[in-house]
CSV table of C-alpha atoms and ligand atoms in Angstrom, one decimal:
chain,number,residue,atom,x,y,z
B,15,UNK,CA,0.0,0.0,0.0
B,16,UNK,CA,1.4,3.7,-0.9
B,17,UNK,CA,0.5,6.6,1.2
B,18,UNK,CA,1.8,9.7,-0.2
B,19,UNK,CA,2.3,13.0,1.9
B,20,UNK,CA,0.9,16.6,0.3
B,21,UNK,CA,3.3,18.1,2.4
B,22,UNK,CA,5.5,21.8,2.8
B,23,UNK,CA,6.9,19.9,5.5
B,24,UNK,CA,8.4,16.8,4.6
B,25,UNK,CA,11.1,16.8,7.9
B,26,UNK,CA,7.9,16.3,10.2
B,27,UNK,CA,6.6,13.5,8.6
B,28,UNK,CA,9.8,11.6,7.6
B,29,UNK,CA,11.3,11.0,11.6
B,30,UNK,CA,8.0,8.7,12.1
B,31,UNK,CA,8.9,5.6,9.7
B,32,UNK,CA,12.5,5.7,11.0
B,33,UNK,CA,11.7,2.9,13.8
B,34,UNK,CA,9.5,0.5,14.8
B,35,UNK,CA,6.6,-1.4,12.9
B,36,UNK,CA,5.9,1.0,10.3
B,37,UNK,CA,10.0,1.1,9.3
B,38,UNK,CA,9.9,-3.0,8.9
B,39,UNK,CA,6.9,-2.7,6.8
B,40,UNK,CA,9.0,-0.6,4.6
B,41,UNK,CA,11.7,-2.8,5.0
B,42,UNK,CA,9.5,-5.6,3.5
B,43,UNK,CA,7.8,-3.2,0.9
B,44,UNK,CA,4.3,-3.9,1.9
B,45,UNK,CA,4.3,0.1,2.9
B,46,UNK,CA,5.8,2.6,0.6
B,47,UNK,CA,5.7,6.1,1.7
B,48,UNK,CA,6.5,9.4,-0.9
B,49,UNK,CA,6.4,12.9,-0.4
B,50,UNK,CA,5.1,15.7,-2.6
B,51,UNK,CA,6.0,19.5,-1.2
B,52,UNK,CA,3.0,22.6,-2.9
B,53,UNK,CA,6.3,24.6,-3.2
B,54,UNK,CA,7.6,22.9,-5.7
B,55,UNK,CA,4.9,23.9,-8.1
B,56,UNK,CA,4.7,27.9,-6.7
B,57,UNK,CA,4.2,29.7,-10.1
B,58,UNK,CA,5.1,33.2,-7.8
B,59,UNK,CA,8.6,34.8,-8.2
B,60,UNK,CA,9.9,33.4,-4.2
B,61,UNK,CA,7.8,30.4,-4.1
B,62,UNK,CA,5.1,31.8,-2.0
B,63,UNK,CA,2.1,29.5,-1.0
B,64,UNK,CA,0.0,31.4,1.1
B,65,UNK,CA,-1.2,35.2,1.2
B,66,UNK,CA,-3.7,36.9,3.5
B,67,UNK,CA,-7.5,35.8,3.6
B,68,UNK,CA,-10.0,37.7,1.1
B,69,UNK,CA,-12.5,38.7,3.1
B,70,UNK,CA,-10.3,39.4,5.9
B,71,UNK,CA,-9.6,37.6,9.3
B,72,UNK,CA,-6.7,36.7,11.2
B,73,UNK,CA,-3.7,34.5,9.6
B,74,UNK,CA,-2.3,33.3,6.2
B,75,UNK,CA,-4.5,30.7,4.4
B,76,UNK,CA,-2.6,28.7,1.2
B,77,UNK,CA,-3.1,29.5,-1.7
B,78,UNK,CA,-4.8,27.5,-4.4
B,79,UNK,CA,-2.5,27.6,-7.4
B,80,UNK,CA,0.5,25.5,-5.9
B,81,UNK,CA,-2.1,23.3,-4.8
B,82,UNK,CA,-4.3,23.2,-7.5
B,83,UNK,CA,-1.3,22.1,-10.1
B,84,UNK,CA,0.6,19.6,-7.9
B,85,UNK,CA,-2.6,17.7,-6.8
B,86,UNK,CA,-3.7,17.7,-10.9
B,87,UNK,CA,-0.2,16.4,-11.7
B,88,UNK,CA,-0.1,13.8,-9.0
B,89,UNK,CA,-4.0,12.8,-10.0
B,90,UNK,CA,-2.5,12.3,-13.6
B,91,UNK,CA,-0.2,9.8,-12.9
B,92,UNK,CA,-2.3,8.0,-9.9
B,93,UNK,CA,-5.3,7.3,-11.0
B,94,UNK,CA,-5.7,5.2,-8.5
B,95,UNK,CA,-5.2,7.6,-6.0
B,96,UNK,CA,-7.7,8.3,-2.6
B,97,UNK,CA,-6.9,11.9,-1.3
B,98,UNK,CA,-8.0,12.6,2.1
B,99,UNK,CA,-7.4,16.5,3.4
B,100,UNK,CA,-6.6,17.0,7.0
B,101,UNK,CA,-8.7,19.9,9.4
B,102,UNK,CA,-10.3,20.6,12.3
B,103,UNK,CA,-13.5,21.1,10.6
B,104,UNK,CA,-14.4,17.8,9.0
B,105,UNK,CA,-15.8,14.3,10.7
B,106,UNK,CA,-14.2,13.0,13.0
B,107,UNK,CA,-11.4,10.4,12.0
B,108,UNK,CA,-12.3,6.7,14.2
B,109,UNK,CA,-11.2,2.9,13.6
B,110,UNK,CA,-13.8,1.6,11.3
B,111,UNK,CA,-12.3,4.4,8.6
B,112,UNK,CA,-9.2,3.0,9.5
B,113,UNK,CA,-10.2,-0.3,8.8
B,114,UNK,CA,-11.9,0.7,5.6
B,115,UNK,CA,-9.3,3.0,4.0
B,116,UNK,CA,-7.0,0.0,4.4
B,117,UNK,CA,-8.5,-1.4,1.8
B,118,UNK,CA,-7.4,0.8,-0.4
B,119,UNK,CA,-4.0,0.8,-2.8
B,120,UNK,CA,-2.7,4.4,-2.7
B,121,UNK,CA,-3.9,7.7,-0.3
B,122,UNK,CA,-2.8,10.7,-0.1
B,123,UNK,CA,-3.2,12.9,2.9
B,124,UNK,CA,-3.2,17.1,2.5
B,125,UNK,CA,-1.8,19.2,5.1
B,126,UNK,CA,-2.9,22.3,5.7
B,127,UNK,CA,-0.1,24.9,7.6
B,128,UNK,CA,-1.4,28.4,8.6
B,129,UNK,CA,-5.5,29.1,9.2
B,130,UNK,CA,-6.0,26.5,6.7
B,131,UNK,CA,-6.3,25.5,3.0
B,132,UNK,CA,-8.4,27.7,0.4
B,133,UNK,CA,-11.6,25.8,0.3
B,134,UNK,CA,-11.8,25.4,-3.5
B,135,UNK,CA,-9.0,23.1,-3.8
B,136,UNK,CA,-10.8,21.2,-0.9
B,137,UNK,CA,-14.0,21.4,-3.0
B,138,UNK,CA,-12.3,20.2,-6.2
B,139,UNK,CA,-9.9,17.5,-4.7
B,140,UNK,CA,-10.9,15.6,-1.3
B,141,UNK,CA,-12.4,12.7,-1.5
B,142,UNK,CA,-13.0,12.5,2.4
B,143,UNK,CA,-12.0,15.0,4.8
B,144,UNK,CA,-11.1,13.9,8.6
B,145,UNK,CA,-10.7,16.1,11.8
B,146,UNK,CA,-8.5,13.6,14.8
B,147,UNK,CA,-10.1,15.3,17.4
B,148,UNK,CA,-11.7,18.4,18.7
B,149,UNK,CA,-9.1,21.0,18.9
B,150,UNK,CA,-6.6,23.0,16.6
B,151,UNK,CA,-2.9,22.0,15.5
B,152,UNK,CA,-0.3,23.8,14.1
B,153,UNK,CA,-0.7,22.1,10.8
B,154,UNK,CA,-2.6,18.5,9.2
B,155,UNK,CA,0.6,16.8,9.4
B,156,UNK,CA,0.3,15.1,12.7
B,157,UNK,CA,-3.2,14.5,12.3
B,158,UNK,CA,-2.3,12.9,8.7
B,159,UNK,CA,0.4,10.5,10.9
B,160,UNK,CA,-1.9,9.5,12.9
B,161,UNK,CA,-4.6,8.2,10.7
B,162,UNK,CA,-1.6,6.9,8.5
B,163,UNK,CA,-0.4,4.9,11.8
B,164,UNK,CA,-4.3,3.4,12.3
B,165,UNK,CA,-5.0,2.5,8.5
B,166,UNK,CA,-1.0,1.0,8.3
B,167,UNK,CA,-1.6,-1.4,10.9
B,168,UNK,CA,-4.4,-2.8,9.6
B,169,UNK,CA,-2.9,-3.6,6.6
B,170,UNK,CA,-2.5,-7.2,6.2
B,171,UNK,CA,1.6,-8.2,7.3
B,172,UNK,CA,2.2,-4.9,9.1
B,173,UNK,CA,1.1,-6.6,12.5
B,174,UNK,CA,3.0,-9.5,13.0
B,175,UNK,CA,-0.1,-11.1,15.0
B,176,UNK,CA,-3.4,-10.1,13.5
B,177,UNK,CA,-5.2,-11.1,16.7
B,178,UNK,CA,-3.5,-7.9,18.6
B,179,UNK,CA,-6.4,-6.5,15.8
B,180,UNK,CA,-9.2,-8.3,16.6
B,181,UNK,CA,-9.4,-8.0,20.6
B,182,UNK,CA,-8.6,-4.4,20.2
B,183,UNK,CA,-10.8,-1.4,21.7
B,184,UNK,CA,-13.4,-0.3,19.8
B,185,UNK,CA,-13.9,-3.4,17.7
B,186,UNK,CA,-17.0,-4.2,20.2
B,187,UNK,CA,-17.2,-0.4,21.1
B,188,UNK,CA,-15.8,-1.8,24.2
B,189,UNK,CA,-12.5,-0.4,25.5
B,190,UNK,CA,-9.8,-3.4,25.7
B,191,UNK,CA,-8.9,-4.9,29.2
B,192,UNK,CA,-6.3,-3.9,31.0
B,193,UNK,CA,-3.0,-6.0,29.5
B,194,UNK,CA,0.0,-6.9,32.2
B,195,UNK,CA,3.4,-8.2,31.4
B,196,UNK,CA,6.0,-10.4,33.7
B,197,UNK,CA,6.7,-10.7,36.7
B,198,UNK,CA,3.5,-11.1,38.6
B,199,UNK,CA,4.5,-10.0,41.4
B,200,UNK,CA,6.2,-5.9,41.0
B,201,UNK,CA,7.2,-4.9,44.3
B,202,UNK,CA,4.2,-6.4,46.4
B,203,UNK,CA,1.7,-5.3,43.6
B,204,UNK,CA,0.0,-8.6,41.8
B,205,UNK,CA,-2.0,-9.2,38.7
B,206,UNK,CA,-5.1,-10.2,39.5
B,207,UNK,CA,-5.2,-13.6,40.6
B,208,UNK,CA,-7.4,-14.6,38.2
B,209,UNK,CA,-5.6,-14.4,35.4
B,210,UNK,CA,-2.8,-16.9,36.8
B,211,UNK,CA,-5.3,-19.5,36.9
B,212,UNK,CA,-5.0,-21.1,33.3
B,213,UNK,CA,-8.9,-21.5,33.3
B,214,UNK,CA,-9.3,-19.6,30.0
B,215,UNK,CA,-13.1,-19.1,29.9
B,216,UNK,CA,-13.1,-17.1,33.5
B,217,UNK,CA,-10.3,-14.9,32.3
B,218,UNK,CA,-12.9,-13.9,29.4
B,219,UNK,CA,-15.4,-13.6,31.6
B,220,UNK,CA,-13.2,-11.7,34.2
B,221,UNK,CA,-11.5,-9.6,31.1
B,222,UNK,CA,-15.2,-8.6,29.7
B,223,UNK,CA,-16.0,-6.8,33.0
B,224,UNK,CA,-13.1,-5.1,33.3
B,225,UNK,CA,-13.7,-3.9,29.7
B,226,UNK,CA,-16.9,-3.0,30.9
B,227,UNK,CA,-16.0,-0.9,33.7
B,228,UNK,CA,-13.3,0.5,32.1
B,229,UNK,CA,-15.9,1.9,29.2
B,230,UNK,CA,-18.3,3.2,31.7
B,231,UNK,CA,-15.9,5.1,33.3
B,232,UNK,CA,-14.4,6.8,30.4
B,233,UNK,CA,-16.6,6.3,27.7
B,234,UNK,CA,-20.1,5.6,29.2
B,235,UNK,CA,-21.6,6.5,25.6
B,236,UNK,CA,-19.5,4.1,24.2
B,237,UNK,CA,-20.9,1.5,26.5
B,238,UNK,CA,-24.0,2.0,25.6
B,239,UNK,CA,-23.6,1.6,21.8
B,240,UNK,CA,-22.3,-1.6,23.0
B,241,UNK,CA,-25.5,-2.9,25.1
B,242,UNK,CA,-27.7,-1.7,22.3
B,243,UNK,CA,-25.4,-3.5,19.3
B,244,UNK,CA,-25.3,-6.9,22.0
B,245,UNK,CA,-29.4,-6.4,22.9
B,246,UNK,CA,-29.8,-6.0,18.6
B,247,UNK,CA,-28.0,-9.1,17.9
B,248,UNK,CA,-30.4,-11.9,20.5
P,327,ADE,N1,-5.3,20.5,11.5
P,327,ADE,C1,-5.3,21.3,12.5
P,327,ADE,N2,-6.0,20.8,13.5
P,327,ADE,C2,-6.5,19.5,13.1
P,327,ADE,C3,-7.3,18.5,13.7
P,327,ADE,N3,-7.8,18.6,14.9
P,327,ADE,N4,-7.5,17.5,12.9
P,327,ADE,C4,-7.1,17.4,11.6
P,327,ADE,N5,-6.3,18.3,11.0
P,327,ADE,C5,-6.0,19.4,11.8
């Protein structure tokens, strides 16, 4: 799968595959990653991508030329090609569009850098458009990691286990369990005891109310897309 970043940033972006899963994925070619910079194609006299608003308001918004003829180049030779813009004022981005857009062969994620992007390019180029979350960055590019990071991993190889994806949090709307590694005893604080016990249908059992607790207390709306998805299915 190939995710390309519309990017005036490419440093930001480029530290992230440097380690971890998402660098062995590369290693193994089941992820490529490119990078396509607005300022390349700047048809002003210093390369300028962004002027004051029209209208007027606070801030620098960029402009639509450099935009408008890198993204028609790029569309030219991916046809392919799923372009998703990043902002604060879109849907909201969650893990069944991550499970969806992994589906797909190539996407490209738009980053917008100042007060935003001018809205026609988003008009004449996004096929979806995600927020991550209810409050304003500095730019897309983080947010544009982060649903790169959530679609990547549910790519098939990029996991090595793909039952880490199946027990996950919000695959039942439930949040997961809590997880604990060796030894089971840290200074004089145990995991619970029934989880030592081998007897695999009580840890469920146990591990479900946890998950249920844990949901209340954090999510309680979530939980209750949960009873009425369980109370739907008898
Ligand atoms: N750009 C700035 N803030 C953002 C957010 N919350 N989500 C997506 N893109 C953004």
């Amino acid at each position: 799968m190939k995710f390309t970043f519309v990017t005036l940033f490419q440093n930001i972006v480029e530290g992230y595959f440097g380690d971890s899963i998402l660098k062995r994925a590369i290693q193994k070619e089941i992820l490529h990653i490119e990078y396509l910079n607005p300022r390349d194609f700047s048809s002003s006299k210093h390369n300028k991508v962004d002027d004051t608003a029209v209208g007027g308001g606070a801030g620098m918004v960029m402009n639509p030329q450099p935009l408008f003829e890198s993204l028609r180049k790029f569309k030219s030779m991916s046809t392919d090609v799923h372009i998703i813009f990043l902002t604060p004022v879109a849907k909201p981005f969650k893990q069944n569009d991550a499970k969806r857009l992994a589906k797909k062969s190539h996407i490209a994620f738009v980053s917008g850098r100042y007060e935003g992007i001018d809205e026609r390019v988003v008009e004449m180029y996004a096929d979806e458009v995600f927020s991550i979350g209810d409050y304003i960055l500095t730019g897309g590019e983080l947010a544009s990691l982060v649903l790169c990071d959530a679609i990547a991993r549910n790519v098939d190889g990029v996991l090595g286990n793909s039952d880490s994806l199946s027990v996950e949090s919000f695959e039942t709307n439930l949040l997961e369990a809590p997880s604990f590694s060796k030894p089971e005893n840290y200074e004089n604080i145990c995991v619970p005891s029934e989880y030592l016990k081998g007897n695999h249908s009580k840890i469920r059992s146990l591990k479900l109310a946890l998950s249920e607790c844990k949901t209340k207390f954090f999510r309680p709306e979530q939980l209750l897309k949960h009873r009425t998805r369980k109370s739907y299915e008898k």
